Amino acid sequence: VQLAESGGGLAQVGGSLRLSCAASGFTFDGYAVGWFRQAPGKEREGVSSISSIDGSTYYEDSVKGRFTISTDNAKTTVYLQMNSLKPEDTAVYYCAAGGEWIGPLDFRNWSEYDYWGQGTQVTVSS
């Protein structure tokens, strides 16, 4: 079971990036997938998650209306579309897979997730 993030890079303030999280050796069917980020000197924080059971999506308040999480039909890739980027979005972004349903109270809790990718750097410059 492996997760691999891609799509990070350098973006301007107000710009967009789309992150991808690809599953290897399994599919996301039966898993909830979350995106986390960690900025230098800060704790890892939950950004968004999506459940494979009912497609429920959750977002941290600071990204609501700007970020969108989605999955492909084959449930092998989860995306995080990031629009209207801000300097405070600069961080290493990680995807993680956990139990089949992780609800709105728990999606930010890193201990709910069992598998993690290596991360991809997102830098937003002004």
Tab-separated table of C-alpha atoms in Angstrom:
chain	number	residue	atom	x	y	z
A	1	VAL	CA	0.000	0.000	0.000
A	2	GLN	CA	1.577	3.222	-1.146
A	3	LEU	CA	0.401	6.765	-1.663
A	4	ALA	CA	2.210	9.223	-3.897
A	5	GLU	CA	1.503	12.942	-4.030
A	6	SER	CA	2.295	15.127	-7.013
A	7	GLY	CA	1.405	18.521	-8.383
A	8	GLY	CA	3.094	20.752	-5.860
A	9	GLY	CA	5.266	23.658	-6.861
A	10	LEU	CA	5.492	27.405	-6.876
A	11	ALA	CA	2.396	29.540	-7.395
A	12	GLN	CA	1.613	33.219	-7.256
A	13	VAL	CA	-0.828	34.672	-4.765
A	14	GLY	CA	-4.280	34.200	-6.226
A	15	GLY	CA	-3.092	31.375	-8.436
A	16	SER	CA	-4.043	27.707	-8.552
A	17	LEU	CA	-2.474	24.299	-8.188
A	18	ARG	CA	-3.955	20.829	-8.360
A	19	LEU	CA	-2.462	18.160	-6.144
A	20	SER	CA	-2.874	14.478	-6.920
A	21	CYS	CA	-2.674	11.509	-4.578
A	22	ALA	CA	-2.230	8.238	-6.410
A	23	ALA	CA	-2.846	4.868	-4.793
A	24	SER	CA	-0.491	2.008	-5.546
A	25	GLY	CA	-1.343	-1.562	-4.683
A	26	PHE	CA	-4.947	-0.788	-3.769
A	27	THR	CA	-7.802	1.545	-4.576
A	28	PHE	CA	-9.433	4.144	-2.385
A	29	ASP	CA	-12.707	2.214	-2.471
A	30	GLY	CA	-13.478	1.573	1.189
A	31	TYR	CA	-11.199	4.315	2.470
A	32	ALA	CA	-11.511	7.909	3.501
A	33	VAL	CA	-8.733	10.042	2.064
A	34	GLY	CA	-7.503	13.199	3.655
A	35	TRP	CA	-5.131	15.989	2.791
A	36	PHE	CA	-2.930	17.450	5.497
A	37	ARG	CA	-0.317	20.171	5.407
A	38	GLN	CA	2.608	21.157	7.548
A	39	ALA	CA	4.297	24.529	7.406
A	40	PRO	CA	7.769	25.100	8.892
A	41	GLY	CA	7.595	25.303	12.666
A	42	LYS	CA	3.920	24.362	12.758
A	43	GLU	CA	1.979	21.228	13.504
A	44	ARG	CA	0.482	19.109	10.755
A	45	GLU	CA	-3.089	20.203	10.143
A	46	GLY	CA	-5.978	18.548	8.397
A	47	VAL	CA	-7.150	20.411	5.307
A	48	SER	CA	-9.817	18.261	3.694
A	49	SER	CA	-11.126	14.740	3.404
A	50	ILE	CA	-13.424	12.661	1.224
A	51	SER	CA	-15.247	9.457	2.049
A	52	SER	CA	-15.557	6.665	-0.495
A	53	ILE	CA	-18.818	5.442	1.053
A	54	ASP	CA	-20.984	8.440	0.299
A	55	GLY	CA	-18.624	11.000	-1.175
A	56	SER	CA	-18.892	13.253	1.857
A	57	THR	CA	-16.327	16.014	1.823
A	58	TYR	CA	-15.017	18.161	4.638
A	59	TYR	CA	-12.824	21.234	4.698
A	60	GLU	CA	-10.880	23.177	7.241
A	61	ASP	CA	-12.389	26.639	7.618
A	62	SER	CA	-9.473	28.541	6.106
A	63	VAL	CA	-9.746	26.691	2.788
A	64	LYS	CA	-13.525	26.485	2.389
A	65	GLY	CA	-14.594	27.982	-0.920
A	66	ARG	CA	-11.030	27.854	-2.267
A	67	PHE	CA	-10.067	24.166	-2.184
A	68	THR	CA	-11.996	21.251	-3.652
A	69	ILE	CA	-11.325	17.584	-2.989
A	70	SER	CA	-12.446	14.966	-5.486
A	71	THR	CA	-11.708	11.468	-6.703
A	72	ASP	CA	-11.614	9.830	-10.113
A	73	ASN	CA	-14.188	7.217	-11.096
A	74	ALA	CA	-11.734	4.375	-10.622
A	75	LYS	CA	-10.959	5.601	-7.086
A	76	THR	CA	-7.253	5.368	-7.688
A	77	THR	CA	-6.502	9.070	-7.454
A	78	VAL	CA	-7.714	11.810	-5.138
A	79	TYR	CA	-7.267	15.417	-6.135
A	80	LEU	CA	-7.043	18.657	-4.225
A	81	GLN	CA	-7.809	21.634	-6.424
A	82	MET	CA	-6.439	24.738	-4.756
A	83	ASN	CA	-7.591	28.122	-6.014
A	84	SER	CA	-7.077	31.664	-4.777
A	85	LEU	CA	-3.868	30.613	-3.103
A	86	LYS	CA	-2.489	32.656	-0.238
A	87	PRO	CA	1.022	32.828	1.242
A	88	GLU	CA	-0.294	31.049	4.333
A	89	ASP	CA	-1.082	28.019	2.172
A	90	THR	CA	2.657	27.425	1.833
A	91	ALA	CA	3.420	24.014	3.326
A	92	VAL	CA	4.264	20.423	2.579
A	93	TYR	CA	1.018	18.715	1.649
A	94	TYR	CA	0.416	15.067	2.504
A	95	CYS	CA	-2.350	12.711	1.548
A	96	ALA	CA	-3.459	9.927	3.841
A	97	ALA	CA	-5.925	7.040	3.753
A	98	GLY	CA	-7.878	5.729	6.702
A	99	GLY	CA	-11.100	4.001	7.691
A	100	GLU	CA	-13.986	3.889	5.241
A	101	TRP	CA	-15.695	6.847	6.833
A	102	ILE	CA	-14.084	9.628	8.831
A	103	GLY	CA	-16.570	12.251	9.883
A	104	PRO	CA	-16.503	16.013	10.250
A	105	LEU	CA	-15.309	15.878	13.843
A	106	ASP	CA	-12.374	13.583	13.112
A	107	PHE	CA	-11.098	14.347	9.614
A	108	ARG	CA	-8.440	16.708	10.967
A	109	ASN	CA	-7.115	14.047	13.345
A	110	TRP	CA	-4.007	12.506	11.830
A	111	SER	CA	-4.371	9.385	14.004
A	112	GLU	CA	-7.534	8.423	12.056
A	113	TYR	CA	-5.404	7.667	9.004
A	114	ASP	CA	-3.306	4.553	8.481
A	115	TYR	CA	-1.354	5.211	5.292
A	116	TRP	CA	0.582	8.315	4.323
A	117	GLY	CA	2.373	9.666	1.309
A	118	GLN	CA	5.760	11.390	1.326
A	119	GLY	CA	4.408	14.870	0.747
A	120	THR	CA	4.698	17.527	-1.920
A	121	GLN	CA	5.872	21.088	-1.383
A	122	VAL	CA	3.541	23.980	-2.170
A	123	THR	CA	5.001	27.470	-2.086
A	124	VAL	CA	2.863	30.555	-2.649
A	125	SER	CA	4.775	33.735	-3.335
A	126	SER	CA	3.495	37.293	-3.212
